[in-house]
PDB file of C-alpha atoms in Angstrom:
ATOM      1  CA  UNK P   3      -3.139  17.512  -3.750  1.00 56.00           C
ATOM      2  CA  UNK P   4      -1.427  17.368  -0.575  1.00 53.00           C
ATOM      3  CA  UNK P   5       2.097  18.565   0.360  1.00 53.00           C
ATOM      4  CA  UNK P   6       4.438  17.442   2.996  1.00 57.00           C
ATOM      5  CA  UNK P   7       8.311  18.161   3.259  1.00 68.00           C
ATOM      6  CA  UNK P   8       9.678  16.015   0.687  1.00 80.00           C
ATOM      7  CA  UNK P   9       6.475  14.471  -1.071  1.00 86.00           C
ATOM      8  CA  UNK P  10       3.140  15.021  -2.753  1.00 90.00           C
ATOM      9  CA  UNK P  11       0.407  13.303  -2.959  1.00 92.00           C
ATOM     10  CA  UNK P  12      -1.739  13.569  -6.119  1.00 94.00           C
ATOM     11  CA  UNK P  13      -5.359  12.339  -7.089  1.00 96.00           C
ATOM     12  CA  UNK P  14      -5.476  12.181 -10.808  1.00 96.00           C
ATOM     13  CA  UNK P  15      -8.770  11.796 -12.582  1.00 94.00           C
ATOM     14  CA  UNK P  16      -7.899  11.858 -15.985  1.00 95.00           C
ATOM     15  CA  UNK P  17      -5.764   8.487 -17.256  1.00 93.00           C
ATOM     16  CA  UNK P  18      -4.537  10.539 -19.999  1.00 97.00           C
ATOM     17  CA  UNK P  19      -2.666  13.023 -17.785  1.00 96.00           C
ATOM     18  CA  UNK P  20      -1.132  10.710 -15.493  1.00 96.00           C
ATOM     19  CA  UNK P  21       2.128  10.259 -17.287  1.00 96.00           C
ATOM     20  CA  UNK P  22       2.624  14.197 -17.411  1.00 97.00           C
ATOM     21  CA  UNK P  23       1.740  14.496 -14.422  1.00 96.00           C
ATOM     22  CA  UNK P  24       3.639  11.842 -12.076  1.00 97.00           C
ATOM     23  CA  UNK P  25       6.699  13.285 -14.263  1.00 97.00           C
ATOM     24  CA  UNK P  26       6.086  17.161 -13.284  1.00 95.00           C
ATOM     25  CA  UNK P  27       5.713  15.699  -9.469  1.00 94.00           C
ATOM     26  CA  UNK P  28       8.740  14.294  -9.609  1.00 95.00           C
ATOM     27  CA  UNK P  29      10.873  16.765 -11.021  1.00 95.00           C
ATOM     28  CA  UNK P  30       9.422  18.980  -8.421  1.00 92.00           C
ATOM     29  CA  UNK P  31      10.347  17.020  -5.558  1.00 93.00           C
ATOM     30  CA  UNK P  32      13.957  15.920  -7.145  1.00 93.00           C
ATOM     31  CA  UNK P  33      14.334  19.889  -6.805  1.00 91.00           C
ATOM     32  CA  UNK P  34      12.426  20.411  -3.649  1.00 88.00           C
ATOM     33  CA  UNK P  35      14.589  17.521  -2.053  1.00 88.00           C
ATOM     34  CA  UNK P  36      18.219  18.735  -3.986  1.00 90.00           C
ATOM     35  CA  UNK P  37      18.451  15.167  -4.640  1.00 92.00           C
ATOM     36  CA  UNK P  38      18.589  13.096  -8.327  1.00 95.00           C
ATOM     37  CA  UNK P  39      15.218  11.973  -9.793  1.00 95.00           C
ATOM     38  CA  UNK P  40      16.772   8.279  -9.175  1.00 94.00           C
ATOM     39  CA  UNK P  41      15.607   8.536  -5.901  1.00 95.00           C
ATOM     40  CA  UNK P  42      12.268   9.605  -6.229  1.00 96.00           C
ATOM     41  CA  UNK P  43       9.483   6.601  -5.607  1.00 96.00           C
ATOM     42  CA  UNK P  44       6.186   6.813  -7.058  1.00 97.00           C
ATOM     43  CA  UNK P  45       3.480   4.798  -4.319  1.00 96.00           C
ATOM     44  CA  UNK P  46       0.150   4.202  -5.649  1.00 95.00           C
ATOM     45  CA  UNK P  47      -2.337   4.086  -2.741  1.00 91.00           C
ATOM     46  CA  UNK P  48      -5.641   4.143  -4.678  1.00 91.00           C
ATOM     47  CA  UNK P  49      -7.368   4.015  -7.608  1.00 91.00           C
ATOM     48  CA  UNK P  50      -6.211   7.429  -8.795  1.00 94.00           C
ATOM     49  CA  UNK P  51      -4.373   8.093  -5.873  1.00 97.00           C
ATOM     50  CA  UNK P  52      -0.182   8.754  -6.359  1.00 97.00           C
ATOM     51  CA  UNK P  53       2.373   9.738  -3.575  1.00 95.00           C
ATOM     52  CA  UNK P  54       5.627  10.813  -4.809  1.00 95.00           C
ATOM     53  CA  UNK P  55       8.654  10.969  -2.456  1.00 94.00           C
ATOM     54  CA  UNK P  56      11.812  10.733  -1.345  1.00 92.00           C
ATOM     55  CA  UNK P  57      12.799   7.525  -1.313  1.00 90.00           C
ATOM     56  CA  UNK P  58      14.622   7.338   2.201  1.00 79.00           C
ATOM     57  CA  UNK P  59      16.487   3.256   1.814  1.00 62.00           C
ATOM     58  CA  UNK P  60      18.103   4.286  -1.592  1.00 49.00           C
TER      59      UNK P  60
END
């Protein structure tokens, strides 16, 4: 797991915690960001690989 300023970016192994876990990672940058979860993106980059971010063009 890697952090920068307003995003995270997550390798997740097991399929069966991906849902919990994408959701935790985004209610942790909606706070980390002060900005509604509406305007957090989700960008797959890999096979297991997840960055979750402010979404800047919103």
């Amino acid at each position: 797991m890697t952090f920068e300023s307003h995003s995270v970016t997550l390798k997740i192994w097991d399929p069966a915690t991906i849902d919990h876990t994408l959701d935790e990672a985004i209610s942790h940058v909606s706070a980390k960001a002060n900005a509604p979860k509406d305007r957090i993106k989700v960008t797959r980059s890999g096979p297991d690989v997840f960055t979750v971010s402010l979404a800047e063009d919103i």
